[in-house]
């Protein structure tokens, strides 16, 4: 039931029923007054809480904005940059939201608190004042009426008439006050229906505006959120593969730490204790020492590992000689004496062990016998980029594209080791390769894909070569995406011809696989994770190299996404090339011999060692178990087909000529290429590869114009001799008596008293 209406006519009668109805209105007003008072109090508390929340969120956003991610390595992938940028994006969103909240809070006092206080003061307060006046007039009227009625009838007529007149006046005034009070009470009851609710509606509208602003921000943030989700997933996938590689390296280091030396520009480095004589007392101070063989420069830095800081300044001297210290001449073990060119006296040092002393002696050309601690990291495997190799890969690709291109987890799901081994053995054996039918259900798609990846890992050097591996990594680290593509394109065209053709064949296939990612779930990013470590494996297995796996993946992603542009268009000279001094076009002087000038040759292929087979099988970042080396071999002699192929220049930096055919063992064959059919591929079609491009000489001087007396020259690149007639040298080495040799593309000169052949494009004349 609602409140009863107050009739103005009842004000004159002032009946008990009227008083009861008026009392119910007064109680409702009092209840409303208390409610508004509590509401104002709660509203102020809410506004203060919103201010505190806004302050806390702004502090949280500021903390996010100040934090910067630091990645391992000298560059970040696009995914890592997106993740690093995410905290600043989060902070910007939060700050934007809090700016809107601040506007809402500032308006809340004006649209909510002020109107409610005004209504309570002006309307309810006025009703209370009217009630006080009404009660006062009621008391006055009742008292005056009682007094008037107590007058004696014996009073004079004039007095009675005057008294009646006064009563009428008081009654009229009371009646007017009663009317005004009833009017005010009912007015307030009606006003609260809109003046009380309207401020609440305005406050809620402010809240709705704030939340709608958040909705708009969420829509604007949606694109970045999607990219960030993809980047997080890609980074997680790379972390899983990288973690497995690092853990594997850690286990290898535990088993044999000496076989995994850190890659360093110094010939030798490590801790040595140096004898120092002070006040007739000899003390041994711990130094971290480095030695450069070329400059014979020794650097010593006093360092205490326990305190974690330097104990003095760096000391540098030039080494004159190094001699092993006899044990009987000093109380300490593992000692050696050094003499410096730029200071007098002998510097006595103590190594950490006998083995450590031997390595220092070897590096400093001491009196101990020279021991070469460097192992040969290049071992010829059974897999080769020859006709057999191309046919194997082509056959594998054809089977994958015709039978299982929509199979989920393609190239990521690993086949059974024994089945993969058997398939490779049959495919690489000339007696059985023609009988391998990959359309047969005997060979699962995961077996074929694992065999393809394993064949690429079995190559003596990775498909994208050790020499260009760092260049490709640096290209992936460029900030500009277009510059990355141009640099990768330039580097691809510096690869040996067979490597480039195999890479093009593979990238076209992977692009086809990626185009079916809705079915096989293998996106470009997933394929990069699978093939990056296989195609760009580093020569030295270190933590830093493993940290660069993510950039190997980026390179493969670039190759897949832009394979048509990279392989079908020639790079523009000077664009995207880190070393523009090495042009990619072939020069007439460096033209490779024709087919008839390169006779068929025979050479023995060394068998892979067990350790090398293990190292080769560990390259796949997505394989948790390594694939064993196949036990079948293709005879003791391998035919090196030279029909329509260039000499194998894989593993050589740009510009180095292959060894002339005159240095090999020639066999008599017809110069007609069509007269020879490879015995290793009885049924598969021959793969003909055009000659690989050779780079121009880095110098403008013509070696043929050099006088027979020879000139001085400086090495532009390091080179490791592959034949006893060649010279091994490092970058910057100085040659004497350099003159043309009888072999095309080679010079002859002297280095440190040794005479031998030098690649023509490796030096510049002084």
XYZ file of C-alpha atoms in Angstrom:
766
model
C 0.000 0.000 0.000
C 1.163 3.519 -0.806
C 0.825 6.618 1.290
C -2.740 8.055 1.655
C -3.420 11.344 -0.018
C -3.662 14.417 2.196
C -6.751 16.472 1.370
C -6.576 20.205 1.936
C -10.141 20.134 3.317
C -8.929 17.900 6.119
C -6.606 20.634 7.270
C -9.609 22.640 8.454
C -11.163 19.744 10.308
C -7.822 18.539 11.674
C -9.348 15.180 12.496
C -7.498 12.307 14.180
C -7.575 10.417 10.862
C -5.924 13.409 9.161
C -3.252 13.451 11.838
C -2.630 9.735 11.307
C -2.262 10.183 7.568
C 0.048 13.148 8.088
C 2.095 11.108 10.560
C 2.680 8.363 7.965
C 3.979 10.966 5.515
C 6.313 12.384 8.163
C 7.723 8.929 8.926
C 8.364 8.312 5.213
C 10.204 11.616 4.918
C 12.347 10.756 7.912
C 13.134 7.365 6.427
C 14.046 8.972 3.120
C 16.236 11.501 4.887
C 18.204 8.798 6.705
C 18.577 6.761 3.503
C 19.910 9.710 1.523
C 22.307 10.536 4.337
C 23.708 6.973 4.304
C 23.784 6.987 0.520
C 25.849 10.171 0.443
C 28.254 8.646 2.943
C 28.585 5.423 0.912
C 28.977 7.428 -2.297
C 31.867 9.401 -0.847
C 33.462 6.148 0.318
C 33.042 4.677 -3.175
C 34.575 7.729 -4.831
C 37.541 7.577 -2.458
C 37.934 3.863 -3.160
C 37.863 4.541 -6.915
C 40.568 7.171 -6.469
C 42.668 4.690 -4.494
C 42.110 1.987 -7.118
C 43.077 4.402 -9.871
C 46.230 5.348 -8.005
C 47.139 1.668 -7.510
C 46.508 0.835 -11.171
C 48.586 3.793 -12.310
C 51.422 2.602 -10.090
C 51.035 -0.899 -11.551
C 51.073 0.507 -15.102
C 54.168 2.576 -14.331
C 55.961 -0.534 -13.061
C 55.069 -2.379 -16.280
C 56.252 0.533 -18.388
C 59.618 0.755 -16.642
C 60.511 -2.938 -16.968
C 62.571 -3.872 -20.032
C 63.121 -7.428 -21.254
C 66.725 -8.458 -21.890
C 67.152 -11.355 -24.300
C 70.184 -13.619 -24.659
C 72.208 -12.601 -27.700
C 72.874 -9.386 -29.596
C 69.507 -9.160 -31.361
C 65.848 -10.066 -30.938
C 63.380 -11.851 -33.175
C 60.160 -10.151 -34.221
C 58.322 -12.344 -31.714
C 60.664 -11.314 -28.902
C 60.308 -7.648 -29.843
C 56.525 -8.041 -29.795
C 56.681 -9.649 -26.331
C 59.109 -6.996 -25.050
C 56.782 -4.304 -26.349
C 53.771 -5.929 -24.679
C 54.442 -4.543 -21.196
C 54.469 -0.995 -22.554
C 51.258 -1.744 -24.462
C 49.656 -3.111 -21.278
C 50.759 -0.010 -19.377
C 49.316 2.282 -22.066
C 45.959 0.483 -21.959
C 45.811 0.660 -18.168
C 46.784 4.342 -18.160
C 44.141 5.117 -20.773
C 41.529 3.328 -18.689
C 42.566 5.181 -15.544
C 42.409 8.538 -17.343
C 38.794 7.782 -18.167
C 38.178 6.598 -14.596
C 39.622 9.848 -13.250
C 37.178 11.832 -15.373
C 34.333 9.662 -14.086
C 35.408 10.097 -10.451
C 35.776 13.851 -10.809
C 32.251 14.057 -12.249
C 30.833 11.689 -9.606
C 30.882 14.318 -6.856
C 29.117 16.793 -9.081
C 26.507 14.467 -10.541
C 25.822 12.303 -7.448
C 26.864 13.791 -4.117
C 26.022 17.455 -4.737
C 22.433 16.862 -6.023
C 21.640 14.454 -3.188
C 22.921 16.872 -0.571
C 20.962 19.687 -2.206
C 17.747 17.638 -2.223
C 18.204 16.633 1.379
C 18.928 20.188 2.462
C 16.479 22.161 0.371
C 13.526 19.798 0.135
C 13.574 17.517 3.145
C 15.067 20.295 5.264
C 12.287 22.665 4.170
C 9.681 20.023 5.052
C 11.194 19.720 8.516
C 11.066 23.491 8.996
C 7.438 23.482 7.873
C 6.682 20.728 10.393
C 8.246 22.765 13.185
C 6.136 25.747 12.198
C 3.009 23.574 11.948
C 3.591 22.042 15.383
C 4.160 25.479 16.858
C 0.978 26.884 15.322
C -0.955 23.822 16.446
C 0.159 24.359 20.015
C -0.626 28.092 19.800
C -4.056 27.555 18.309
C -5.043 24.852 20.782
C -3.855 26.938 23.739
C -5.603 30.069 22.523
C -8.796 28.131 21.863
C -8.801 26.591 25.343
C -8.209 30.018 26.867
C -10.968 31.535 24.777
C -13.421 28.862 25.748
C -12.693 29.434 29.417
C -13.953 33.022 29.237
C -16.960 33.731 31.421
C -20.220 34.570 29.795
C -20.573 37.411 32.224
C -17.911 39.314 30.316
C -18.946 42.339 28.461
C -20.363 41.807 25.032
C -17.591 43.847 23.468
C -14.944 41.729 25.132
C -16.557 38.536 23.938
C -16.831 39.823 20.392
C -13.150 40.821 20.414
C -12.174 37.389 21.796
C -14.173 35.654 19.073
C -12.444 37.766 16.488
C -8.983 36.838 17.801
C -9.884 33.143 17.789
C -10.984 33.412 14.193
C -7.703 35.018 13.244
C -5.633 32.355 15.049
C -7.744 29.614 13.498
C -7.250 31.099 10.031
C -3.495 31.375 10.484
C -3.332 27.801 11.744
C -5.382 26.695 8.779
C -2.994 28.454 6.356
C 0.067 26.953 8.046
C -1.550 23.532 7.936
C -2.258 23.906 4.210
C 1.335 24.975 3.484
C 2.723 22.080 5.492
C 0.538 19.511 3.767
C 1.498 20.998 0.391
C 5.215 20.820 1.239
C 5.027 17.241 2.514
C 3.310 16.022 -0.601
C 5.664 18.077 -2.806
C 8.737 16.417 -1.276
C 7.166 13.001 -1.635
C 6.636 13.662 -5.324
C 10.006 15.389 -5.921
C 12.037 12.497 -4.545
C 10.775 10.364 -7.407
C 12.974 12.282 -9.861
C 15.337 14.576 -7.938
C 16.590 11.622 -5.892
C 16.806 9.075 -8.723
C 18.156 11.367 -11.441
C 21.630 11.801 -9.808
C 21.908 8.026 -9.446
C 21.124 7.622 -13.135
C 23.773 10.198 -14.057
C 26.334 8.370 -11.928
C 25.524 5.050 -13.586
C 25.781 6.722 -16.983
C 29.307 7.755 -16.046
C 30.070 4.154 -15.140
C 28.620 2.960 -18.444
C 30.746 5.499 -20.326
C 33.829 4.237 -18.501
C 33.054 0.609 -19.297
C 32.203 1.427 -22.909
C 35.559 3.146 -23.198
C 37.120 -0.059 -21.935
C 35.189 -2.000 -24.584
C 36.515 0.305 -27.323
C 40.034 -0.119 -25.966
C 39.593 -3.892 -25.987
C 38.559 -3.792 -29.653
C 41.550 -1.615 -30.545
C 43.807 -3.914 -28.530
C 42.466 -7.059 -30.195
C 44.908 -6.991 -33.151
C 47.951 -6.618 -30.906
C 46.567 -9.283 -28.569
C 46.302 -11.737 -31.486
C 49.846 -11.018 -32.648
C 51.126 -11.270 -29.086
C 49.416 -14.639 -28.602
C 51.075 -15.961 -31.768
C 54.458 -14.532 -30.701
C 54.153 -16.135 -27.266
C 53.347 -19.505 -28.827
C 56.232 -19.232 -31.303
C 58.608 -18.217 -28.524
C 57.415 -21.120 -26.371
C 58.028 -23.554 -29.243
C 61.515 -22.136 -29.808
C 62.230 -22.290 -26.090
C 61.328 -25.965 -25.953
C 63.667 -26.821 -28.825
C 66.404 -24.496 -27.535
C 66.151 -25.884 -24.018
C 66.611 -29.414 -25.340
C 69.705 -28.297 -27.284
C 71.210 -26.467 -24.298
C 70.515 -29.396 -21.990
C 72.140 -31.758 -24.496
C 75.191 -29.490 -24.694
C 75.359 -29.326 -20.906
C 75.392 -33.125 -20.669
C 78.158 -33.292 -23.285
C 80.159 -30.728 -21.330
C 79.738 -32.796 -18.182
C 80.973 -35.908 -19.935
C 83.973 -34.354 -21.690
C 84.487 -30.628 -21.070
C 87.766 -30.465 -23.023
C 86.056 -31.332 -26.302
C 83.747 -28.317 -26.104
C 85.989 -25.291 -25.784
C 84.439 -21.859 -25.855
C 84.726 -20.039 -29.173
C 87.112 -17.133 -28.537
C 89.102 -14.667 -30.649
C 92.092 -15.399 -28.431
C 94.535 -18.189 -29.183
C 94.552 -19.158 -25.510
C 92.943 -17.788 -22.367
C 92.413 -18.836 -18.776
C 93.565 -18.370 -15.197
C 97.282 -18.415 -14.308
C 99.064 -17.726 -11.024
C 101.934 -15.242 -11.496
C 104.904 -15.157 -9.152
C 105.511 -11.675 -7.749
C 108.469 -10.806 -5.483
C 107.704 -8.218 -2.832
C 110.099 -7.315 0.014
C 112.126 -10.481 -0.472
C 108.972 -12.581 -0.251
C 107.463 -14.409 -3.245
C 103.704 -14.370 -3.576
C 101.473 -15.922 -6.213
C 98.716 -13.694 -7.599
C 95.819 -15.020 -9.656
C 95.418 -13.452 -13.121
C 93.062 -14.054 -16.021
C 95.383 -14.186 -19.021
C 94.744 -14.028 -22.769
C 97.229 -14.596 -25.599
C 97.063 -13.637 -29.289
C 99.424 -15.687 -31.467
C 99.502 -13.224 -34.389
C 100.565 -10.218 -32.309
C 102.218 -12.324 -29.545
C 100.388 -10.096 -27.104
C 99.779 -11.290 -23.543
C 97.152 -9.557 -21.407
C 96.866 -10.181 -17.664
C 93.993 -8.986 -15.482
C 94.157 -9.658 -11.709
C 90.821 -11.129 -10.718
C 89.538 -12.804 -7.577
C 86.585 -15.064 -8.286
C 85.600 -15.191 -4.614
C 85.138 -11.437 -4.334
C 83.929 -11.145 -7.932
C 85.968 -8.064 -8.808
C 89.250 -6.889 -10.269
C 92.159 -6.578 -7.862
C 94.225 -4.244 -10.069
C 94.808 -2.796 -13.510
C 95.347 -4.678 -16.753
C 98.939 -5.584 -17.655
C 99.992 -6.081 -21.285
C 103.316 -7.206 -22.773
C 104.672 -8.758 -25.960
C 105.883 -12.338 -25.653
C 109.463 -13.125 -26.620
C 109.767 -16.753 -25.537
C 108.069 -19.407 -23.435
C 109.957 -22.150 -21.591
C 108.728 -24.993 -19.417
C 109.975 -24.627 -15.862
C 111.665 -27.731 -14.510
C 110.030 -29.149 -11.418
C 113.294 -29.464 -9.511
C 114.028 -25.739 -9.932
C 110.872 -24.563 -8.137
C 108.590 -25.844 -5.413
C 105.415 -25.267 -7.434
C 104.167 -27.636 -10.127
C 102.917 -26.822 -13.644
C 105.118 -23.740 -14.016
C 106.431 -22.003 -17.142
C 108.774 -19.032 -17.666
C 107.922 -16.203 -20.055
C 110.255 -13.551 -21.442
C 108.868 -10.257 -22.744
C 110.185 -8.065 -25.545
C 109.289 -4.814 -23.796
C 110.485 -5.628 -20.266
C 113.426 -7.315 -18.577
C 113.438 -10.352 -16.378
C 111.546 -13.627 -16.395
C 107.848 -13.910 -15.591
C 107.093 -17.206 -13.847
C 103.549 -18.502 -14.133
C 101.757 -21.520 -12.756
C 99.082 -23.264 -14.801
C 96.110 -25.045 -13.245
C 97.190 -28.526 -14.330
C 99.705 -30.362 -16.495
C 97.226 -30.408 -19.349
C 96.605 -26.683 -18.937
C 100.331 -25.997 -19.032
C 100.697 -28.090 -22.173
C 98.006 -26.043 -23.917
C 99.627 -22.745 -22.912
C 103.007 -24.044 -24.092
C 101.514 -25.104 -27.391
C 99.769 -21.759 -27.930
C 102.910 -19.769 -27.099
C 105.214 -21.999 -29.200
C 107.083 -23.190 -26.130
C 109.695 -25.902 -25.999
C 107.153 -28.626 -25.488
C 106.220 -30.645 -28.632
C 103.409 -28.978 -30.562
C 100.107 -30.687 -29.951
C 97.193 -29.787 -32.116
C 94.115 -29.708 -29.940
C 91.836 -28.703 -32.738
C 89.833 -31.545 -34.089
C 88.726 -31.832 -37.642
C 85.115 -30.798 -37.605
C 84.568 -31.593 -41.256
C 84.098 -35.230 -42.060
C 82.715 -36.438 -45.319
C 79.466 -38.281 -44.790
C 77.600 -40.549 -47.114
C 75.073 -37.883 -48.061
C 76.216 -35.667 -50.938
C 74.715 -32.959 -53.123
C 75.152 -35.064 -56.234
C 72.750 -36.706 -58.666
C 71.859 -39.384 -56.121
C 71.237 -36.773 -53.446
C 68.964 -34.655 -55.629
C 67.014 -37.689 -56.783
C 66.541 -38.915 -53.206
C 65.215 -35.544 -52.032
C 62.997 -35.197 -55.125
C 61.561 -38.641 -54.573
C 60.882 -37.920 -50.879
C 59.215 -34.576 -51.704
C 57.042 -36.139 -54.408
C 55.858 -38.808 -51.985
C 55.032 -36.258 -49.279
C 53.125 -33.948 -51.632
C 51.123 -36.719 -53.262
C 50.409 -38.884 -50.228
C 50.441 -36.864 -47.019
C 50.629 -33.102 -47.441
C 47.501 -32.711 -45.277
C 48.737 -35.024 -42.525
C 48.793 -33.267 -39.161
C 52.215 -32.584 -37.660
C 53.973 -33.105 -40.999
C 57.785 -32.980 -40.461
C 57.194 -32.521 -36.742
C 56.137 -36.050 -35.884
C 59.186 -38.316 -35.899
C 59.319 -41.684 -37.596
C 60.593 -44.908 -36.057
C 64.412 -44.897 -36.101
C 64.800 -48.371 -37.527
C 62.362 -47.637 -40.369
C 64.079 -44.348 -41.207
C 67.462 -46.087 -41.213
C 66.187 -48.811 -43.501
C 64.655 -46.330 -45.956
C 67.862 -44.305 -46.197
C 69.954 -47.439 -46.634
C 67.789 -48.619 -49.525
C 67.530 -45.180 -51.148
C 71.291 -44.536 -51.026
C 72.360 -47.981 -52.184
C 72.740 -48.081 -56.001
C 71.684 -51.718 -56.000
C 68.333 -51.085 -54.295
C 67.506 -47.422 -54.928
C 65.436 -48.245 -58.029
C 63.327 -50.717 -56.082
C 62.232 -48.232 -53.408
C 58.556 -47.509 -53.968
C 57.478 -44.658 -51.700
C 53.876 -44.946 -52.911
C 53.728 -48.224 -51.041
C 51.902 -48.080 -47.709
C 54.952 -49.819 -46.224
C 56.546 -46.382 -45.839
C 54.628 -44.053 -43.518
C 54.719 -40.322 -44.233
C 56.485 -39.652 -40.914
C 59.201 -42.132 -41.955
C 59.720 -40.312 -45.271
C 59.807 -36.846 -43.684
C 62.259 -38.000 -41.005
C 64.457 -39.562 -43.697
C 64.459 -36.281 -45.655
C 65.492 -34.261 -42.594
C 68.099 -36.836 -41.626
C 69.613 -36.864 -45.129
C 70.067 -33.085 -44.952
C 71.749 -33.449 -41.554
C 74.085 -36.110 -42.972
C 75.606 -33.645 -45.443
C 79.287 -32.923 -44.658
C 78.404 -29.251 -44.219
C 74.954 -27.729 -43.737
C 73.020 -26.838 -46.850
C 73.529 -23.116 -46.211
C 77.263 -23.652 -45.398
C 79.306 -22.859 -42.323
C 80.937 -19.884 -44.050
C 77.647 -18.014 -44.566
C 75.924 -19.220 -41.395
C 76.809 -16.117 -39.373
C 75.879 -13.876 -42.311
C 72.410 -15.411 -42.467
C 72.003 -14.961 -38.703
C 73.037 -11.306 -38.944
C 70.567 -10.815 -41.794
C 67.741 -12.128 -39.589
C 68.728 -9.629 -36.894
C 68.215 -6.589 -39.125
C 65.445 -4.250 -37.958
C 63.905 -3.592 -41.375
C 61.933 -6.599 -42.731
C 62.640 -5.574 -46.333
C 66.365 -5.308 -45.572
C 66.253 -8.843 -44.150
C 64.766 -10.198 -47.366
C 67.315 -8.386 -49.553
C 70.231 -9.580 -47.415
C 69.002 -13.183 -47.361
C 68.488 -13.027 -51.135
C 72.044 -11.756 -51.605
C 73.453 -14.499 -49.383
C 71.438 -17.220 -51.128
C 72.995 -16.224 -54.446
C 76.446 -16.525 -52.867
C 75.829 -20.173 -52.032
C 77.411 -22.856 -54.215
C 75.179 -23.702 -57.157
C 74.187 -27.162 -55.966
C 73.424 -25.880 -52.469
C 71.253 -23.109 -53.875
C 69.354 -25.449 -56.175
C 68.731 -27.931 -53.368
C 67.617 -25.075 -51.110
C 65.232 -23.771 -53.776
C 63.789 -27.252 -54.257
C 63.249 -27.596 -50.511
C 61.765 -24.109 -49.998
C 59.210 -24.557 -52.781
C 58.148 -27.775 -51.126
C 57.920 -26.208 -47.651
C 55.881 -23.313 -49.064
C 53.485 -25.890 -50.461
C 53.338 -27.590 -47.059
C 52.659 -24.243 -45.336
C 49.837 -23.477 -47.768
C 47.994 -26.496 -46.302
C 48.504 -25.406 -42.690
C 44.759 -25.437 -42.004
C 44.883 -29.221 -42.409
C 48.452 -30.197 -41.395
C 48.849 -27.467 -38.705
C 52.346 -26.722 -40.004
C 52.580 -22.954 -40.344
C 55.627 -21.150 -41.682
C 56.763 -20.545 -38.094
C 56.452 -24.253 -37.232
C 58.435 -25.259 -40.329
C 61.105 -22.731 -39.340
C 61.421 -24.406 -35.946
C 61.839 -27.811 -37.615
C 64.293 -26.917 -40.410
C 66.230 -23.948 -38.951
C 68.772 -25.997 -36.958
C 69.118 -28.500 -39.818
C 69.874 -26.033 -42.620
C 71.914 -23.558 -40.545
C 73.651 -25.644 -37.912
C 76.718 -23.863 -36.477
C 80.239 -25.207 -36.796
C 80.857 -24.842 -33.051
C 78.271 -26.118 -30.575
C 78.002 -23.403 -27.907
C 75.257 -21.870 -25.787
C 75.501 -18.660 -27.831
C 75.010 -20.665 -31.025
C 71.991 -22.412 -29.512
C 70.540 -19.043 -28.523
C 70.736 -18.094 -32.223
C 68.472 -21.008 -33.212
C 65.524 -18.611 -33.117
C 67.210 -16.521 -35.824
C 67.916 -19.661 -37.851
C 64.173 -20.232 -37.731
C 63.548 -16.653 -38.888
C 65.848 -17.168 -41.895
C 63.915 -20.285 -42.926
C 60.625 -18.392 -42.487
C 61.913 -15.642 -44.801
C 62.996 -18.220 -47.390
C 59.612 -19.967 -47.325
C 57.502 -16.811 -47.479
C 59.606 -15.153 -50.202
C 61.011 -18.162 -52.078
C 59.836 -17.005 -55.514
C 61.368 -13.565 -55.127
C 64.598 -14.805 -53.564
C 65.355 -17.606 -56.018
C 63.833 -16.261 -59.242
C 65.189 -12.705 -59.043
C 68.862 -11.801 -59.030
C 69.924 -9.572 -56.134
C 70.589 -5.940 -56.958
C 74.312 -5.193 -56.353
C 74.804 -3.026 -53.294
C 71.322 -3.644 -51.839
C 71.025 -5.910 -48.841
C 74.663 -7.043 -49.031
C 76.767 -6.878 -45.932
C 79.925 -7.125 -48.042
C 79.245 -5.184 -51.226
C 82.873 -5.495 -52.266
C 82.149 -9.097 -53.266
C 79.988 -8.935 -56.428
C 77.743 -11.850 -57.195
C 78.090 -11.787 -60.960
C 80.413 -14.168 -62.751
C 83.504 -12.646 -64.375
C 85.130 -13.912 -67.492
C 88.420 -14.399 -65.684
C 86.839 -16.715 -63.091
C 84.825 -18.821 -65.499
C 84.818 -22.446 -64.385
C 86.128 -25.168 -66.709
C 83.689 -26.782 -69.104
C 82.486 -30.366 -68.802
C 85.202 -31.669 -71.098
C 87.861 -29.852 -69.074
C 86.698 -31.567 -65.854
C 87.171 -35.306 -66.300
C 85.458 -37.938 -64.170
C 87.512 -38.598 -61.014
C 87.675 -41.239 -58.331
C 88.276 -40.559 -54.656
C 87.913 -42.465 -51.424
C 85.243 -41.398 -48.970
C 86.229 -41.739 -45.269
C 83.671 -43.419 -43.044
C 82.026 -41.336 -40.324
C 83.093 -41.946 -36.745
C 80.618 -42.898 -34.066
C 80.936 -39.487 -32.363
C 80.319 -37.646 -35.631
C 77.250 -39.764 -36.282
C 75.928 -38.821 -32.846
C 76.636 -35.147 -33.441
C 74.908 -35.316 -36.820
C 71.834 -37.011 -35.375
C 71.430 -34.365 -32.662
C 70.847 -31.471 -35.032
C 67.062 -31.772 -35.410
C 65.546 -29.427 -32.845
C 62.221 -31.246 -32.895
C 63.569 -34.823 -32.519
C 63.823 -35.910 -28.921
C 65.712 -39.022 -29.975
C 68.579 -39.009 -32.431
C 68.537 -41.213 -35.492
C 71.421 -43.724 -35.688
C 73.854 -43.666 -38.565
C 72.895 -46.105 -41.245
C 75.157 -49.118 -41.342
C 75.018 -49.800 -45.061
C 77.731 -48.304 -47.217
C 77.919 -47.760 -50.914
C 81.182 -49.469 -51.616
C 84.676 -48.253 -50.897
C 84.856 -45.943 -53.881
C 82.434 -43.151 -54.765
C 82.010 -41.862 -58.298
C 82.152 -38.059 -58.444
C 80.002 -37.161 -61.460
C 81.162 -33.978 -63.118
C 78.716 -33.988 -65.977
C 77.052 -30.551 -66.159
C 78.247 -29.832 -62.610
C 80.827 -27.474 -61.209
C 83.619 -28.530 -58.846
C 82.184 -28.812 -55.348
C 82.861 -25.489 -53.681
C 80.756 -26.035 -50.587
C 82.651 -25.067 -47.482
C 84.716 -22.399 -49.321
C 84.183 -18.682 -48.816
C 83.057 -16.694 -51.845
C 85.686 -16.354 -54.518
C 87.822 -19.408 -53.789
C 88.409 -21.528 -56.882
C 87.941 -25.277 -56.596
C 91.138 -27.323 -56.857
C 92.015 -27.711 -60.525
C 91.197 -31.045 -62.059
C 94.865 -31.513 -62.882
C 95.560 -32.118 -59.189
C 93.100 -35.012 -59.059
C 93.363 -38.497 -60.509
C 91.943 -38.379 -64.038
C 90.292 -41.268 -65.785
C 89.709 -41.650 -69.497
C 86.151 -40.821 -70.439
C 84.469 -39.422 -73.437
C 84.050 -35.674 -73.392
C 80.489 -36.137 -74.473
C 78.298 -35.935 -71.354
C 75.579 -37.995 -72.919
C 77.857 -41.008 -73.252
C 78.040 -41.507 -69.481
C 75.261 -42.809 -67.221
C 75.796 -42.780 -63.476
C 76.118 -46.310 -62.057
C 74.565 -45.015 -58.796
C 71.233 -44.123 -60.378
C 70.182 -46.941 -62.736
C 66.561 -45.849 -63.104
C 66.152 -42.339 -61.665
C 66.587 -39.441 -64.100
C 69.855 -37.567 -64.035
C 69.852 -34.135 -62.382
C 71.841 -31.582 -64.316
C 72.990 -28.484 -62.490
C 74.483 -25.484 -64.285
C 77.829 -24.154 -63.249
C 77.879 -22.260 -59.992
C 78.609 -18.538 -60.165
C 82.047 -17.413 -59.106
C 82.646 -14.023 -57.589
C 84.978 -11.444 -59.032
C 88.302 -10.719 -57.467
C 88.196 -8.290 -54.585
C 91.105 -6.325 -55.978
C 91.488 -4.428 -59.156
C 94.999 -5.711 -59.800
C 95.507 -8.366 -62.423
C 97.646 -11.249 -61.146
C 98.734 -12.125 -64.617
C 100.454 -8.764 -64.916
C 102.590 -9.354 -61.837
C 106.254 -9.752 -62.614
C 107.922 -13.070 -62.092
C 109.884 -11.627 -59.172
C 106.611 -11.464 -57.187
C 104.986 -8.872 -54.962
C 103.697 -8.549 -51.428
C 100.044 -9.351 -50.700
C 97.708 -9.437 -47.724
C 95.056 -12.095 -46.952
C 91.459 -10.876 -47.066
C 90.064 -14.131 -45.621
C 91.273 -17.040 -43.536
C 91.918 -20.314 -45.360
C 92.543 -23.900 -44.276
C 94.704 -25.950 -46.641
C 92.946 -28.878 -48.276
C 96.025 -30.118 -50.143
C 99.678 -30.344 -49.197
C 100.547 -27.919 -51.985
C 98.319 -25.170 -50.468
C 99.046 -22.713 -47.669
C 96.941 -22.313 -44.525
C 96.649 -18.748 -43.272
C 94.508 -16.365 -41.247
C 92.961 -13.024 -42.148
C 95.592 -10.300 -42.473
C 98.502 -12.675 -43.122
C 101.321 -11.065 -45.203
C 102.700 -12.979 -48.201
C 106.059 -12.494 -49.916
C 107.072 -13.134 -53.538
C 103.486 -13.616 -54.753
C 103.235 -14.441 -58.479
C 100.885 -16.346 -60.818
C 101.008 -20.137 -60.651
C 100.426 -22.666 -63.376
C 97.018 -23.480 -61.972
C 94.161 -21.151 -63.088
C 92.687 -19.147 -60.225
C 95.679 -19.767 -57.925
C 98.756 -17.765 -56.974
C 102.048 -18.928 -55.531
C 103.749 -17.189 -52.639
C 105.655 -17.503 -49.351
C 104.417 -17.177 -45.779
C 106.732 -17.552 -42.761
C 109.309 -19.395 -44.880
C 106.719 -21.760 -46.409
C 105.882 -21.701 -50.114
C 102.628 -22.916 -51.595
C 99.451 -22.131 -53.503
C 97.084 -19.274 -52.491
C 93.513 -18.750 -53.802
C 93.607 -15.769 -56.136
C 90.483 -14.093 -54.738
C 91.670 -14.401 -51.134
C 94.372 -11.706 -51.318
C 94.964 -8.132 -52.335
C 98.310 -6.867 -53.617
C 100.125 -4.114 -51.754
